[in-house]
Coordinates of C-alpha atoms in Angstrom, one line a residue:
Chain A
M24 CA -44.0 -4.1 -5.9
K25 CA -43.1 -5.5 -9.3
I26 CA -41.0 -8.6 -9.1
N27 CA -39.3 -11.1 -11.5
S28 CA -40.6 -14.6 -11.3
G29 CA -37.3 -16.4 -11.5
I30 CA -33.7 -15.6 -12.2
K31 CA -30.3 -17.3 -12.3
V32 CA -27.0 -15.7 -11.1
F33 CA -23.4 -16.7 -11.1
A34 CA -21.0 -15.6 -8.4
P35 CA -17.3 -16.2 -9.1
A36 CA -14.6 -17.8 -6.9
T37 CA -12.0 -15.5 -5.7
V38 CA -8.3 -15.4 -4.6
A39 CA -7.7 -13.4 -1.5
N40 CA -4.4 -12.1 0.0
L41 CA -2.5 -12.1 -3.3
A42 CA 0.8 -12.6 -1.5
C43 CA 1.3 -9.0 -0.4
G44 CA -2.2 -8.1 0.8
F45 CA -3.2 -10.3 3.7
D46 CA -6.8 -9.5 4.6
T47 CA -6.9 -6.6 2.1
L48 CA -6.5 -7.8 -1.5
G49 CA -8.7 -10.1 -3.5
L50 CA -9.4 -10.8 -7.2
A51 CA -12.3 -12.6 -9.0
L52 CA -11.8 -15.6 -11.4
E53 CA -14.0 -16.3 -14.4
Q54 CA -14.4 -19.9 -13.3
P55 CA -15.2 -21.7 -11.0
G56 CA -18.1 -20.2 -9.0
D57 CA -21.6 -20.7 -7.6
E58 CA -24.8 -20.8 -9.6
L59 CA -28.0 -19.8 -7.7
I60 CA -31.5 -20.0 -9.1
A61 CA -34.2 -18.1 -7.2
K62 CA -37.9 -18.3 -7.9
V63 CA -40.9 -16.6 -6.4
S64 CA -43.3 -18.9 -4.6
A65 CA -46.8 -18.4 -3.1
T66 CA -45.6 -19.2 0.5
P67 CA -44.0 -16.2 2.2
G68 CA -40.3 -16.6 3.4
I69 CA -37.1 -17.8 1.9
R70 CA -36.5 -21.6 1.5
I71 CA -33.5 -23.4 0.1
I72 CA -35.0 -26.3 -1.9
K73 CA -32.0 -27.8 -3.5
I74 CA -28.2 -27.8 -3.0
T75 CA -25.9 -29.6 -5.4
G76 CA -22.1 -29.9 -5.2
G77 CA -21.9 -29.1 -1.5
K78 CA -23.1 -32.0 0.7
K79 CA -22.3 -30.5 4.0
L80 CA -24.1 -27.2 3.4
P81 CA -27.1 -26.4 5.6
Y82 CA -30.7 -25.9 4.2
D83 CA -31.5 -23.8 7.3
I84 CA -31.5 -20.3 5.8
D85 CA -30.2 -18.9 9.1
K86 CA -27.1 -21.1 8.8
N87 CA -26.6 -21.0 5.0
T88 CA -24.4 -18.1 3.7
A89 CA -26.7 -17.5 0.7
G90 CA -29.8 -17.7 3.0
V91 CA -28.5 -15.2 5.5
A92 CA -27.5 -12.7 2.7
A93 CA -30.9 -13.1 1.1
K94 CA -32.8 -12.7 4.4
K95 CA -30.8 -9.6 5.4
L96 CA -31.6 -8.0 2.0
L97 CA -35.3 -8.8 2.3
E98 CA -35.4 -7.4 5.9
A99 CA -33.7 -4.2 4.6
V100 CA -36.5 -3.6 2.0
G101 CA -39.1 -4.5 4.5
N102 CA -40.8 -7.1 2.3
K103 CA -42.4 -9.8 4.5
E104 CA -44.9 -11.2 2.1
I105 CA -42.7 -12.5 -0.7
G106 CA -41.9 -16.2 -0.9
I107 CA -38.6 -17.2 -2.5
E108 CA -37.3 -20.7 -3.3
M109 CA -33.6 -21.0 -3.9
E110 CA -31.5 -23.7 -5.6
I111 CA -27.7 -23.5 -4.9
H112 CA -25.5 -25.3 -7.4
K113 CA -22.0 -25.2 -6.0
K114 CA -19.7 -25.5 -8.9
M115 CA -16.5 -25.0 -7.0
P116 CA -14.7 -26.9 -4.3
F117 CA -15.5 -26.1 -0.6
G118 CA -12.6 -25.4 1.8
S119 CA -10.2 -24.8 -1.1
G120 CA -9.2 -21.2 -0.3
L121 CA -11.2 -19.9 -3.2
G122 CA -13.9 -18.0 -1.3
S123 CA -16.6 -20.6 -1.6
S124 CA -18.8 -19.2 1.3
A125 CA -18.3 -15.7 -0.1
A126 CA -19.5 -16.7 -3.5
S127 CA -22.6 -18.2 -2.1
A128 CA -23.3 -15.2 0.0
V129 CA -22.8 -12.9 -2.9
A130 CA -25.1 -15.1 -5.1
G131 CA -27.8 -15.0 -2.4
A132 CA -27.8 -11.2 -2.2
M133 CA -27.6 -10.7 -5.9
A134 CA -30.4 -13.2 -6.7
V135 CA -32.9 -11.6 -4.3
N136 CA -31.9 -8.1 -5.5
E137 CA -32.6 -9.2 -9.0
L138 CA -35.9 -10.8 -8.1
L139 CA -37.0 -7.5 -6.6
R140 CA -35.8 -5.6 -9.6
R141 CA -32.8 -4.0 -8.0
P142 CA -33.7 -2.0 -5.0
F143 CA -29.9 -1.8 -4.4
T144 CA -26.9 -1.2 -6.5
K145 CA -24.1 -3.8 -6.6
W146 CA -22.0 -1.8 -4.2
E147 CA -25.0 -1.6 -1.8
L148 CA -25.2 -5.4 -1.7
L149 CA -21.8 -5.5 0.1
P150 CA -23.2 -5.5 3.7
F151 CA -25.8 -8.2 3.0
A152 CA -23.2 -10.5 1.4
M153 CA -20.9 -9.7 4.3
A154 CA -23.5 -10.9 6.8
G155 CA -23.8 -14.2 4.9
E156 CA -20.0 -14.6 4.7
Q157 CA -19.8 -14.0 8.5
I158 CA -22.1 -16.9 9.2
A159 CA -19.6 -19.3 7.5
S160 CA -16.2 -17.8 8.4
G161 CA -17.1 -16.3 11.8
A162 CA -15.3 -13.1 10.7
Y163 CA -16.5 -9.9 9.1
H164 CA -14.0 -9.9 6.2
A165 CA -14.6 -8.5 2.7
D166 CA -11.4 -9.8 1.1
N167 CA -13.4 -12.6 -0.8
V168 CA -16.8 -11.0 -0.8
A169 CA -15.8 -7.8 -2.5
P170 CA -14.1 -9.3 -5.6
S171 CA -16.9 -11.9 -6.0
L172 CA -19.5 -9.1 -5.9
L173 CA -17.6 -6.3 -7.8
G174 CA -15.1 -8.2 -9.9
G175 CA -11.6 -7.1 -10.7
I176 CA -9.0 -6.7 -8.0
T177 CA -10.4 -5.2 -4.8
F178 CA -8.7 -3.6 -1.8
V179 CA -10.2 -3.4 1.7
R180 CA -8.9 -0.6 3.9
N181 CA -11.3 -1.3 6.7
N182 CA -13.8 -4.2 7.1
E183 CA -16.0 -2.6 9.8
S184 CA -16.7 0.6 7.8
L185 CA -16.6 -1.4 4.5
D186 CA -13.9 1.0 3.1
V187 CA -13.6 -1.1 -0.1
H188 CA -12.0 0.0 -3.4
R189 CA -11.7 -1.4 -6.8
L190 CA -8.1 -1.1 -8.1
S191 CA -7.2 -0.2 -11.7
V192 CA -6.2 -3.4 -13.5
P193 CA -3.9 -3.4 -16.5
P194 CA -5.2 -5.6 -19.4
G195 CA -3.5 -8.9 -20.0
L196 CA -3.4 -10.4 -16.5
F197 CA -4.1 -14.1 -16.1
V198 CA -4.6 -16.2 -13.0
T199 CA -3.6 -19.8 -12.7
V200 CA -5.1 -21.6 -9.7
I201 CA -4.4 -25.2 -8.6
Y202 CA -6.4 -26.8 -5.9
P203 CA -4.8 -29.8 -4.3
Q204 CA -7.6 -31.8 -2.8
V205 CA -6.5 -31.7 0.8
E206 CA -8.6 -29.9 3.4
I207 CA -7.5 -26.8 5.4
L208 CA -10.0 -25.0 7.6
T209 CA -9.8 -21.2 7.4
K210 CA -10.1 -21.0 11.2
A211 CA -7.2 -23.4 11.7
A212 CA -5.0 -21.6 9.1
R213 CA -5.8 -18.4 10.9
N214 CA -5.1 -19.7 14.4
M215 CA -1.7 -21.0 13.4
L216 CA -0.5 -17.5 12.6
S217 CA 1.8 -15.7 15.0
N218 CA 0.2 -12.7 16.7
T219 CA 3.4 -10.6 16.1
V220 CA 5.4 -9.6 13.1
S221 CA 8.9 -8.1 13.1
L222 CA 9.0 -4.4 12.4
K223 CA 11.3 -5.1 9.4
N224 CA 8.7 -7.5 7.9
T225 CA 5.9 -5.1 8.7
V226 CA 7.6 -2.5 6.6
Q227 CA 8.5 -4.8 3.8
Q228 CA 5.0 -6.3 3.5
A229 CA 3.5 -2.8 3.4
A230 CA 6.1 -1.7 0.8
N231 CA 5.1 -4.7 -1.3
L232 CA 1.4 -3.9 -1.0
G233 CA 2.1 -0.3 -2.1
G234 CA 4.3 -1.5 -4.9
F235 CA 1.6 -3.9 -6.1
I236 CA -1.1 -1.1 -6.2
I237 CA 1.3 1.3 -8.0
G238 CA 2.3 -1.5 -10.4
L239 CA -1.3 -2.2 -11.3
Q240 CA -2.0 1.5 -11.8
K241 CA 1.0 2.0 -14.1
G242 CA 0.8 -1.4 -15.8
D243 CA 4.3 -2.0 -14.6
F244 CA 4.5 -5.8 -14.6
E245 CA 8.0 -5.9 -13.3
L246 CA 7.0 -3.9 -10.3
I247 CA 3.9 -6.1 -9.8
S248 CA 6.3 -9.1 -10.0
R249 CA 8.7 -7.7 -7.4
S250 CA 5.8 -6.9 -5.1
L251 CA 4.2 -10.3 -5.2
E252 CA 6.1 -11.4 -2.2
D253 CA 4.7 -12.5 1.2
V254 CA 7.3 -12.2 4.0
I255 CA 4.7 -12.8 6.8
I256 CA 1.9 -15.3 6.1
E257 CA 3.3 -17.6 3.4
P258 CA 6.3 -18.7 5.4
Q259 CA 4.0 -19.7 8.3
R260 CA 1.3 -21.4 6.2
A261 CA 3.3 -23.0 3.4
S262 CA 3.9 -26.2 5.5
L263 CA 0.2 -26.9 5.5
I264 CA 0.2 -27.3 1.8
P265 CA 1.9 -30.5 0.4
H266 CA 4.7 -29.7 -2.1
F267 CA 4.1 -26.0 -1.9
Q268 CA 7.7 -24.9 -2.5
E269 CA 8.1 -27.3 -5.4
V270 CA 4.9 -26.1 -7.0
K271 CA 5.8 -22.4 -6.5
E272 CA 9.3 -22.9 -8.0
A273 CA 7.8 -24.7 -11.0
A274 CA 5.4 -21.8 -11.6
L275 CA 8.1 -19.2 -11.3
K276 CA 10.3 -21.2 -13.7
Q277 CA 7.6 -20.8 -16.3
G278 CA 7.8 -17.0 -16.0
V279 CA 4.8 -16.1 -13.8
L280 CA 4.9 -12.7 -12.2
G281 CA 4.4 -14.3 -8.7
C282 CA 3.0 -17.3 -7.0
S283 CA 1.6 -17.8 -3.4
I284 CA -1.2 -19.2 -1.4
S285 CA -4.8 -18.4 -2.3
G286 CA -6.6 -17.2 0.8
S287 CA -5.8 -19.6 3.6
G288 CA -5.1 -22.4 1.1
P289 CA -4.7 -25.1 0.1
S290 CA -5.1 -23.6 -3.4
I291 CA -2.1 -22.0 -4.9
F292 CA -2.4 -19.1 -7.4
A293 CA 0.0 -17.6 -9.9
L294 CA -0.4 -14.3 -11.8
S295 CA 0.9 -14.0 -15.3
N296 CA 0.8 -11.3 -18.0
N297 CA 0.6 -13.9 -20.8
S298 CA -1.9 -16.7 -21.3
L299 CA 0.7 -19.2 -22.5
I300 CA 2.8 -18.7 -19.4
A301 CA -0.4 -19.1 -17.3
E302 CA -1.2 -22.4 -19.0
N303 CA 2.4 -23.7 -18.9
A304 CA 2.6 -22.9 -15.2
G305 CA -0.7 -24.8 -14.7
T306 CA 0.6 -27.8 -16.5
E307 CA 3.8 -27.9 -14.4
M308 CA 2.0 -27.3 -11.1
E309 CA -0.5 -30.1 -12.0
R310 CA 2.3 -32.5 -12.9
I311 CA 3.9 -32.3 -9.4
Y312 CA 0.7 -33.3 -7.7
R313 CA 0.0 -36.0 -10.2
D314 CA 3.5 -37.4 -9.6
N315 CA 2.7 -37.4 -5.9
K316 CA -0.8 -39.0 -6.4
I317 CA -2.7 -36.0 -5.1
K318 CA -5.9 -35.1 -6.9
T319 CA -6.2 -31.5 -8.2
A320 CA -8.5 -29.1 -9.9
L321 CA -6.8 -26.5 -12.2
F322 CA -8.4 -23.2 -13.2
I323 CA -6.9 -20.8 -15.7
S324 CA -8.7 -17.5 -16.1
K325 CA -8.5 -13.9 -17.0
I326 CA -9.3 -11.6 -14.1
N327 CA -13.1 -11.4 -14.0
M328 CA -13.9 -7.7 -14.2
E329 CA -17.7 -8.2 -13.8
G330 CA -18.0 -10.1 -10.5
V331 CA -21.4 -11.7 -9.9
I332 CA -23.8 -11.6 -12.9
R333 CA -27.4 -12.5 -13.7
Y334 CA -27.5 -14.6 -16.8
Chain B
M19 CA 35.0 17.9 -21.0
K20 CA 33.0 21.1 -21.0
I21 CA 32.0 22.3 -17.6
N22 CA 30.1 25.2 -16.0
S23 CA 32.2 27.6 -13.9
G24 CA 29.8 28.0 -11.0
I25 CA 26.2 27.1 -10.1
K26 CA 23.8 27.3 -7.2
V27 CA 21.2 24.7 -6.3
F28 CA 18.4 24.4 -3.8
A29 CA 17.4 21.1 -2.3
P30 CA 14.2 21.1 -0.3
A31 CA 13.4 19.8 3.2
T32 CA 11.2 16.7 3.2
V33 CA 8.6 15.0 5.4
A34 CA 9.1 11.3 5.7
N35 CA 6.8 8.5 6.9
L36 CA 3.5 10.5 6.4
A37 CA 1.7 8.6 9.2
C38 CA 1.0 5.5 7.2
G39 CA 4.3 4.9 5.3
F40 CA 7.1 4.3 7.8
D41 CA 10.3 4.1 5.9
T42 CA 8.4 4.2 2.6
L43 CA 6.7 7.5 2.0
G44 CA 8.1 11.0 1.8
L45 CA 7.2 14.4 0.3
A46 CA 9.1 17.6 -0.6
L47 CA 8.3 21.0 0.8
E48 CA 8.8 24.3 -1.1
Q49 CA 10.6 25.8 2.0
P50 CA 12.8 25.4 3.9
G51 CA 15.9 23.7 2.3
D52 CA 19.6 23.8 1.6
E53 CA 21.4 26.1 -0.8
L54 CA 24.7 24.9 -2.2
I55 CA 27.1 26.9 -4.4
A56 CA 29.7 25.0 -6.3
K57 CA 32.5 26.6 -8.3
V58 CA 35.3 25.2 -10.3
S59 CA 38.8 25.8 -8.9
A60 CA 42.3 25.2 -10.3
T61 CA 43.3 22.8 -7.6
P62 CA 42.0 19.2 -8.2
G63 CA 39.6 17.7 -5.7
I64 CA 36.5 18.7 -3.8
R65 CA 36.7 21.2 -0.9
I66 CA 34.0 22.6 1.3
I67 CA 35.1 26.2 1.8
K68 CA 32.1 27.6 3.7
I69 CA 29.2 26.3 5.8
T70 CA 26.5 28.6 7.2
G71 CA 23.6 27.7 9.3
G72 CA 24.9 24.4 10.5
K73 CA 27.8 24.9 13.0
K74 CA 28.3 21.2 13.8
L75 CA 28.7 20.1 10.2
P76 CA 32.1 18.8 9.2
Y77 CA 34.3 20.4 6.5
D78 CA 35.9 17.0 5.8
I79 CA 34.3 15.9 2.5
D80 CA 34.4 12.2 3.6
K81 CA 32.2 13.1 6.6
N82 CA 29.9 15.7 5.1
T83 CA 26.8 14.4 3.3
A84 CA 27.1 16.8 0.5
G85 CA 30.8 16.1 0.2
V86 CA 30.3 12.3 0.0
A87 CA 27.6 12.6 -2.6
A88 CA 29.7 14.9 -4.7
K89 CA 32.7 12.7 -4.4
K90 CA 30.8 9.5 -5.3
L91 CA 29.5 11.3 -8.4
L92 CA 32.9 12.4 -9.5
E93 CA 34.3 8.9 -9.0
A94 CA 31.5 7.5 -11.2
V95 CA 32.4 9.8 -14.1
G96 CA 36.1 9.1 -13.5
N97 CA 37.0 12.8 -13.4
K98 CA 40.1 13.2 -11.2
E99 CA 41.4 16.5 -12.5
I100 CA 38.6 18.8 -11.7
G101 CA 38.7 21.1 -8.7
I102 CA 35.4 22.0 -7.0
E103 CA 34.8 24.4 -4.1
M104 CA 31.5 24.2 -2.3
E105 CA 29.6 26.5 0.0
I106 CA 26.8 25.0 2.0
H107 CA 24.1 27.4 3.2
K108 CA 21.8 25.4 5.5
K109 CA 18.6 27.3 5.6
M110 CA 16.7 24.7 7.6
P111 CA 17.0 23.3 11.1
F112 CA 19.2 20.3 11.8
G113 CA 17.8 17.4 13.7
S114 CA 14.3 18.5 13.1
G115 CA 12.9 15.5 11.3
L116 CA 12.8 17.4 8.0
G117 CA 15.5 15.5 6.2
S118 CA 18.4 18.0 6.7
S119 CA 21.1 15.5 5.9
A120 CA 19.2 14.2 2.8
A121 CA 18.8 17.7 1.5
S122 CA 22.5 18.4 1.7
A123 CA 23.4 15.1 0.1
V124 CA 20.9 15.8 -2.7
A125 CA 22.3 19.3 -3.2
G126 CA 25.9 18.0 -3.3
A127 CA 25.0 15.4 -6.0
M128 CA 22.9 17.9 -8.0
A129 CA 25.6 20.7 -7.9
V130 CA 28.4 18.5 -9.2
N131 CA 26.1 17.0 -11.9
E132 CA 25.2 20.5 -13.0
L133 CA 28.8 21.7 -13.0
L134 CA 29.7 18.8 -15.2
R135 CA 26.7 19.6 -17.5
R136 CA 24.6 16.7 -16.5
P137 CA 26.3 13.4 -17.1
F138 CA 23.4 11.9 -15.1
T139 CA 19.6 12.3 -15.1
K140 CA 18.0 13.3 -11.8
W141 CA 16.9 9.7 -11.2
E142 CA 20.4 8.6 -11.7
L143 CA 21.6 10.9 -8.9
L144 CA 19.7 8.8 -6.4
P145 CA 22.6 6.4 -5.5
F146 CA 25.1 9.3 -5.0
A147 CA 22.7 11.2 -2.8
M148 CA 22.0 8.0 -0.9
A149 CA 25.7 7.5 -0.2
G150 CA 25.8 11.0 1.3
E151 CA 22.7 10.4 3.4
Q152 CA 24.2 7.1 4.7
I153 CA 27.2 9.0 6.2
A154 CA 24.9 11.1 8.3
S155 CA 22.1 8.7 9.3
G156 CA 24.1 5.4 9.3
A157 CA 21.3 3.8 7.3
Y158 CA 20.7 3.4 3.5
H159 CA 17.2 4.9 3.4
A160 CA 15.7 6.8 0.5
D161 CA 12.6 8.1 2.3
N162 CA 14.0 11.7 2.6
V163 CA 16.5 11.6 -0.3
A164 CA 14.0 10.6 -2.9
P165 CA 11.5 13.4 -2.4
S166 CA 14.2 16.0 -2.0
L167 CA 15.7 14.9 -5.3
L168 CA 12.6 14.1 -7.3
G169 CA 9.9 16.3 -5.7
G170 CA 6.3 15.3 -5.1
I171 CA 5.3 12.3 -3.0
T172 CA 7.7 9.4 -3.3
F173 CA 7.3 5.7 -2.3
V174 CA 10.2 3.4 -1.6
R175 CA 9.5 -0.3 -2.1
N176 CA 13.0 -1.3 -1.5
N177 CA 16.0 0.7 -0.4
E178 CA 18.8 -1.8 -1.4
S179 CA 17.6 -2.0 -5.0
L180 CA 16.4 1.7 -5.0
D181 CA 12.9 0.6 -6.1
V182 CA 11.6 4.1 -5.8
H183 CA 8.4 5.5 -7.3
R184 CA 6.8 9.0 -7.7
L185 CA 3.1 8.8 -6.8
S186 CA 0.4 10.7 -8.6
V187 CA -0.5 13.7 -6.5
P188 CA -3.9 15.5 -6.8
P189 CA -3.7 19.3 -7.1
G190 CA -4.5 21.4 -4.0
L191 CA -2.6 19.6 -1.2
F192 CA -0.9 21.8 1.4
V193 CA 1.6 20.8 4.1
T194 CA 1.8 22.6 7.5
V195 CA 5.0 21.8 9.4
I196 CA 5.8 23.0 12.9
Y197 CA 9.2 22.4 14.3
P198 CA 9.4 22.7 18.1
Q199 CA 13.0 23.5 18.9
V200 CA 13.8 20.4 21.0
E201 CA 16.4 18.0 19.8
I202 CA 15.7 14.3 18.9
L203 CA 18.3 12.2 17.3
T204 CA 17.1 9.9 14.5
K205 CA 19.1 7.0 15.9
A206 CA 17.6 7.4 19.4
A207 CA 14.1 7.7 17.9
R208 CA 14.7 4.6 15.9
N209 CA 16.2 2.6 18.8
M210 CA 13.2 3.2 21.0
L211 CA 10.9 1.4 18.5
S212 CA 9.7 -2.1 19.4
N213 CA 11.1 -4.8 17.1
T214 CA 7.7 -6.4 16.9
V215 CA 4.3 -5.3 15.8
S216 CA 1.0 -7.1 16.3
L217 CA -0.4 -8.8 13.3
K218 CA -3.6 -6.7 13.5
N219 CA -1.6 -3.4 13.4
T220 CA 0.6 -4.8 10.6
V221 CA -2.6 -5.3 8.5
Q222 CA -4.1 -2.0 9.5
Q223 CA -0.9 0.0 8.7
A224 CA -0.5 -1.7 5.3
A225 CA -4.2 -1.0 4.6
N226 CA -3.7 2.6 5.4
L227 CA -0.7 2.8 3.1
G228 CA -2.7 1.2 0.3
G229 CA -5.6 3.6 1.0
F230 CA -3.3 6.6 0.9
I231 CA -1.8 5.6 -2.5
I232 CA -5.3 4.9 -3.9
G233 CA -6.6 8.2 -2.4
L234 CA -3.8 10.2 -4.1
Q235 CA -4.4 8.4 -7.4
K236 CA -8.2 9.1 -7.3
G237 CA -8.0 12.6 -5.7
D238 CA -10.2 11.1 -2.9
F239 CA -9.4 13.4 0.0
E240 CA -11.7 11.6 2.4
L241 CA -9.9 8.4 1.7
I242 CA -6.5 10.2 2.1
S243 CA -7.8 11.5 5.4
R244 CA -9.0 8.1 6.7
S245 CA -5.6 6.6 5.7
L246 CA -3.4 9.2 7.4
E247 CA -3.3 7.1 10.6
D248 CA -0.3 5.6 12.2
V249 CA -1.1 2.7 14.5
I250 CA 2.6 1.6 14.9
I251 CA 5.2 4.3 15.1
E252 CA 3.3 7.4 16.3
P253 CA 2.0 5.8 19.5
Q254 CA 5.6 4.9 20.4
R255 CA 7.3 8.2 19.5
A256 CA 4.7 10.7 20.5
S257 CA 5.9 11.0 24.0
L258 CA 9.3 12.3 22.7
I259 CA 7.6 15.4 21.4
P260 CA 6.3 17.9 23.9
H261 CA 2.5 18.6 23.6
F262 CA 2.2 16.3 20.6
Q263 CA -1.4 15.2 21.2
E264 CA -2.6 18.7 22.0
V265 CA -1.0 20.0 18.8
K266 CA -2.4 17.2 16.7
E267 CA -5.9 17.7 18.1
A268 CA -5.6 21.5 17.4
A269 CA -4.7 20.8 13.8
L270 CA -7.5 18.2 13.3
K271 CA -10.0 20.6 14.7
Q272 CA -9.1 23.1 12.0
G273 CA -10.0 20.5 9.4
V274 CA -6.7 19.1 8.2
L275 CA -6.8 15.7 6.5
G276 CA -4.3 14.2 8.9
C277 CA -1.5 15.1 11.3
S278 CA 1.5 13.1 12.6
I279 CA 5.2 13.1 13.2
S280 CA 7.5 14.3 10.4
G281 CA 10.2 11.6 10.1
S282 CA 11.5 10.8 13.5
G283 CA 10.4 14.2 14.9
P284 CA 10.3 16.5 16.6
S285 CA 8.6 18.3 13.7
I286 CA 4.9 17.7 13.3
F287 CA 3.2 17.8 9.9
A288 CA -0.4 18.2 8.8
L289 CA -1.8 17.7 5.3
S290 CA -4.7 19.8 4.0
N291 CA -6.6 20.3 0.8
N292 CA -7.1 24.0 1.3
S293 CA -4.5 26.7 2.0
L294 CA -6.7 28.5 4.6
I295 CA -7.0 25.3 6.7
A296 CA -3.2 24.8 6.4
E297 CA -2.6 28.3 7.7
N298 CA -5.2 28.1 10.5
A299 CA -3.8 24.8 11.6
G300 CA -0.3 26.3 11.6
T301 CA -1.5 29.3 13.7
E302 CA -3.1 27.0 16.3
M303 CA -0.2 24.6 16.4
E304 CA 2.2 27.6 17.0
R305 CA 0.0 29.0 19.7
I306 CA 0.3 25.9 21.8
Y307 CA 4.0 26.0 21.8
R308 CA 4.1 29.7 22.4
D309 CA 1.8 29.3 25.4
N310 CA 4.3 26.7 26.7
K311 CA 7.3 28.9 26.0
I312 CA 8.8 26.5 23.4
K313 CA 10.4 28.2 20.3
T314 CA 9.1 27.0 17.0
A315 CA 9.6 27.4 13.3
L316 CA 6.5 27.1 11.1
F317 CA 6.5 26.2 7.4
I318 CA 3.4 26.2 5.2
S319 CA 3.9 25.0 1.7
K320 CA 2.4 23.4 -1.3
I321 CA 3.9 20.0 -2.2
N322 CA 7.1 20.8 -4.1
M323 CA 6.7 18.9 -7.3
E324 CA 10.2 19.8 -8.6
G325 CA 12.5 18.6 -5.9
V326 CA 16.1 19.9 -6.1
I327 CA 16.6 22.7 -8.6
R328 CA 19.4 24.8 -10.1
Y329 CA 18.6 28.4 -9.9

């Protein structure tokens, strides 16, 4: 088997849920993301030799999302002889609601696939990356993994069967993401959710999801804007994020199409169809946290249509 | 104002909900439907002079869905002098879950608009037809009115603002509808529904709606089939319809893409991508009711892409 001696990949951060698509929608950012370097070594097996930017992450490959994804892929090709050393350079905040564990899992699967000269297509990497993500989040969810792998805006109809679709995306969409540096654990954010939803809100949320998909398809930004409304999750989780309402209102005032929680937070995202609006919204969102002495990181990006890349 | 002296319109029956789109999705059938004849008379005002096929329907124009729709349209153009006589020929069963009241309302609005030589576009007739529908159903819902008016498969994001969209429809879809002649009142079927839904089912139902819209857009019949699943309403209402499960299984066995309740029932619809399957499913569905001595009406049709027509 011919292999590459060393490669470097970049897996992007992602925004899941997108207001109207809890557990179904996600999109990829151009920045930030995870960089992963993989090199062939003489000693069989996968080893993580370096992690930067993520102090708490395990070197044990059975506990590390990138390690699990890489290992599952190697098992699938039946290659037991190869030795691989991985360096993970986390260039994005952990626990920020931007799909950090998904990005690492995607990077791990992509890196090993590239080292082996692509036994699998990108789509076929999905179950390996999902196995990695599951180690971190405890759940088999594709809402961050799919966009980090495939790019664009993705839709998950069913996680178990990996019924995943890439939506058509009109040109000119921008994403503003602000990460206020307060920690929220995905599991805690998930556990705080009520197990029941009113029938009225069930219908309205589904209607918004449908409207969003149709709006993307038609390039109807007004429909996208009307559909970027979360009547179920945001009202329950907003209180976890300091100054959420104020930040959201500031973004909407700048003319963004919509603004809500990224994943389970604390990051907040806004979608715009104009880079100036995306930047102005970012400036205003940042200002509110600065006035309240909360550190932030701000990311303004087009939608990343590539997903994970080797570079 | 120039006017036509007499015209005839046909407004089709419709299937609402479509398994995964409670209160949002609907489609138009080629048959059955309502025929409405409108003629100018010398005496100002609207009068219903004849109703066939619907014994219980009121002649009072303020209580008749076609009358209310017609009257609202006349009010909007400010024409107080014109006299209109209407004949309503109901050629579809009432209380069958096939949008009977919506078809009459649409026919009323269309007929008067045609008599007046189209002061409004078809899209602009929506609020008038909605006003008619509201008299009958007590609710301001566009899920039957929109497809009867516009044809095709329609999606309602919001009823109050009439945020209504026509979905792209792949060629080759067929609808089988069987109406077992037992009466179910829409209000009763609505009142039996639980006011709450589990979060899990909320997510799955929305995911199915999204999958259905994407499947239509891509012409992906397998995705359409996987998405034609109702985890919320059908399990609650199925017991109202005699032999529902048996009929559904018979249809699925013939290879239909999906099968569920039409509107609030008792009619049952199945979607197919092949006319032979649509016909075979109809035969099997019919057989079950015949064996159980329940009268039925069977309708097999392409999706009606025109909606209401003057002919």
